[in-house]
């Protein structure tokens, strides 16, 4: 490449499938790959990301970069091939891929800001006041004297565009081009340093009293390092130091410098975990395979299949030590933010400040600072949820995917990527060792291990050979009750809870449904209260006094009326963790009961508070959803009660059996991890179902053989690949027509003989957030053919245009 390239390949933060070429800015400054730039696109200015530099002049006329937004790259050049792969495989604009990968608040763009002129204020307020009623946005404009660029951007896409242009021509409103969007950056603080040699006595004598006192405090507080004394610490100790600092700096006695400040997301480390005295033989064997692979600095994939409590985390930690010693970095992925807290404590205990966190639970400023620490190389270990796969590590040598089976690794909106799969791609591109760990591996990963695509490592026993808990199935259909309906708590579970409390041991009660009741049913007409935006019943949250849609977030007062017959006779039907907690409090009034679900853990502090209370034995019974099943080590929990084991088996999803087995095996594994043996009581309506029976016996191989046989007979993954196309819009007839047109187009393309087109059909969740949804499933063994057909259907959708959206979900995790 030339020493002075003049052309830039830029991915623009806009829904464009291709990258664009720009000339360098008029200043002659050349940005590096990974830097953000402001570029013209049509009549707008948008953020772009430099992917590559070149000197070969294109045949078309080029526009110039308007501005370079960063002093240094915000991601390493080595990530560019990864971004290209993600965009191509998931059928998503590469600029949008990069924008989603970066911390929020880094995207700038131009926009139109509207202001009402003096003539306009008189016209709209005096001559035509009814216009403000006809156009609510106009009322906002008149009240605030301006309308934001974001609001105008929405109006510009609709019928109001021509009206706005007309009023602008008449001088009633003015339009101003502004740059907006970027809202986060490096935080700095002023630091104080001594300028040079100590002052002579005569110079000290000429100082003001406030200056003398300030200098004395600086001598006392200034650390021995060259980092300087933060100004805020000095002014906190002496309020009069502010003016004195300015005069001392003016006399050249001190220097004031701006230094970056990192917003700390960790706070108090939740727990400290010491290094074990020795490893088990199985752990030693796993590391004997991993460490040589890490040292070779070539791609290798391992599946660590370890039962709950077998010590997978220690294998992660020691493999990370090996990687760091070789000068490479480590990326650790967890399925949920809650689990990141668990591993965070382990890694902080072992590696201290070299650890960074990256997940959506951080505040924008915290995430930006953590990203900067990684870019600069200060942090060499990154822990995070699925989005951390885009962490700007320059040379990751080890990528760990904990609980690799978990469906939370799949992003279900916008860029629908699978974090586990991207970890394998990134490892392959960067020559890293990829370690997938789970007590209940995904069917596909285990099949890859058996076929030799991954190396299988086993941890078949618990630490110190502690036994796996005994599991008892209770057939709810056989439990006699006065009402004839199955009870919430069987006699066996009640007695077990009573006995556990008497022994002063802890219990977990699991139900994977939050809220108090699944729905509110009208006693007069039988109609359930539904979300007005989704075809979904509203869940009763009794403590909040609300009915809530768990899909779009709509909430209304629980004291509502039936929308069908206006009756007030509404009764709660079903149950959730909130009701379980209330029932337990009634049965055991002296027990200390806590609940762990998304309703009780709105932030990290709430989550840590509940976890610490359980670890400190301040909780007797912990009620929770799947949040309590993953990775938690509660050594004093000896009883686990599963209220409704087969809740997920009726879902319209080919993975229902797999998910049920994994969930039961994971929650079962919370019992008996300490000195005392564990017991698990599983309440179910289908005790004979293979997934429930296999979970009872801790028998993953038996479950795998049964499930893989069913998948093979039906031609589902891993024996085929899937792409789910979802058409959505505000008018159901239009959506249906488009779905049918795309299906007809696909079936007319004879060259895709190996790919089946299933549908179209209404999606199981047929209406969400006010939009109707139809889906088309592409299914076939040939990945190239599958993607080719998908591209042609996308092009057909673009050609047809109209007010409908098409979403592409490659390798869907859920069919809802």
CSV table of C-alpha atoms in Angstrom, one decimal, residues 189-193 218 221-223 227-236 245 256-257 259 261:
chain,number,residue,atom,x,y,z
A,189,UNK,CA,-10.5,15.7,35.6
A,190,UNK,CA,-8.0,18.4,36.5
A,191,UNK,CA,-4.9,17.1,38.2
A,192,UNK,CA,-2.2,19.2,40.1
A,193,UNK,CA,1.5,18.7,39.6
A,218,UNK,CA,-0.6,19.8,48.0
A,221,UNK,CA,-1.8,15.0,49.6
A,222,UNK,CA,0.3,14.7,46.4
A,223,UNK,CA,1.1,11.1,45.8
A,227,UNK,CA,-0.2,11.0,38.2
A,228,UNK,CA,-0.8,14.2,40.1
A,229,UNK,CA,-3.4,15.2,42.7
A,230,UNK,CA,-7.0,15.4,41.6
A,231,UNK,CA,-8.3,19.0,42.0
A,232,UNK,CA,-11.5,17.8,43.5
A,233,UNK,CA,-9.6,16.1,46.4
A,234,UNK,CA,-7.8,19.4,47.2
A,235,UNK,CA,-10.9,21.6,47.1
A,236,UNK,CA,-12.7,19.1,49.2
A,245,UNK,CA,-4.7,27.2,42.3
A,256,UNK,CA,-2.7,21.9,36.0
A,257,UNK,CA,-3.3,19.0,33.6
A,259,UNK,CA,-6.2,13.5,32.9
A,261,UNK,CA,-11.0,9.4,34.5
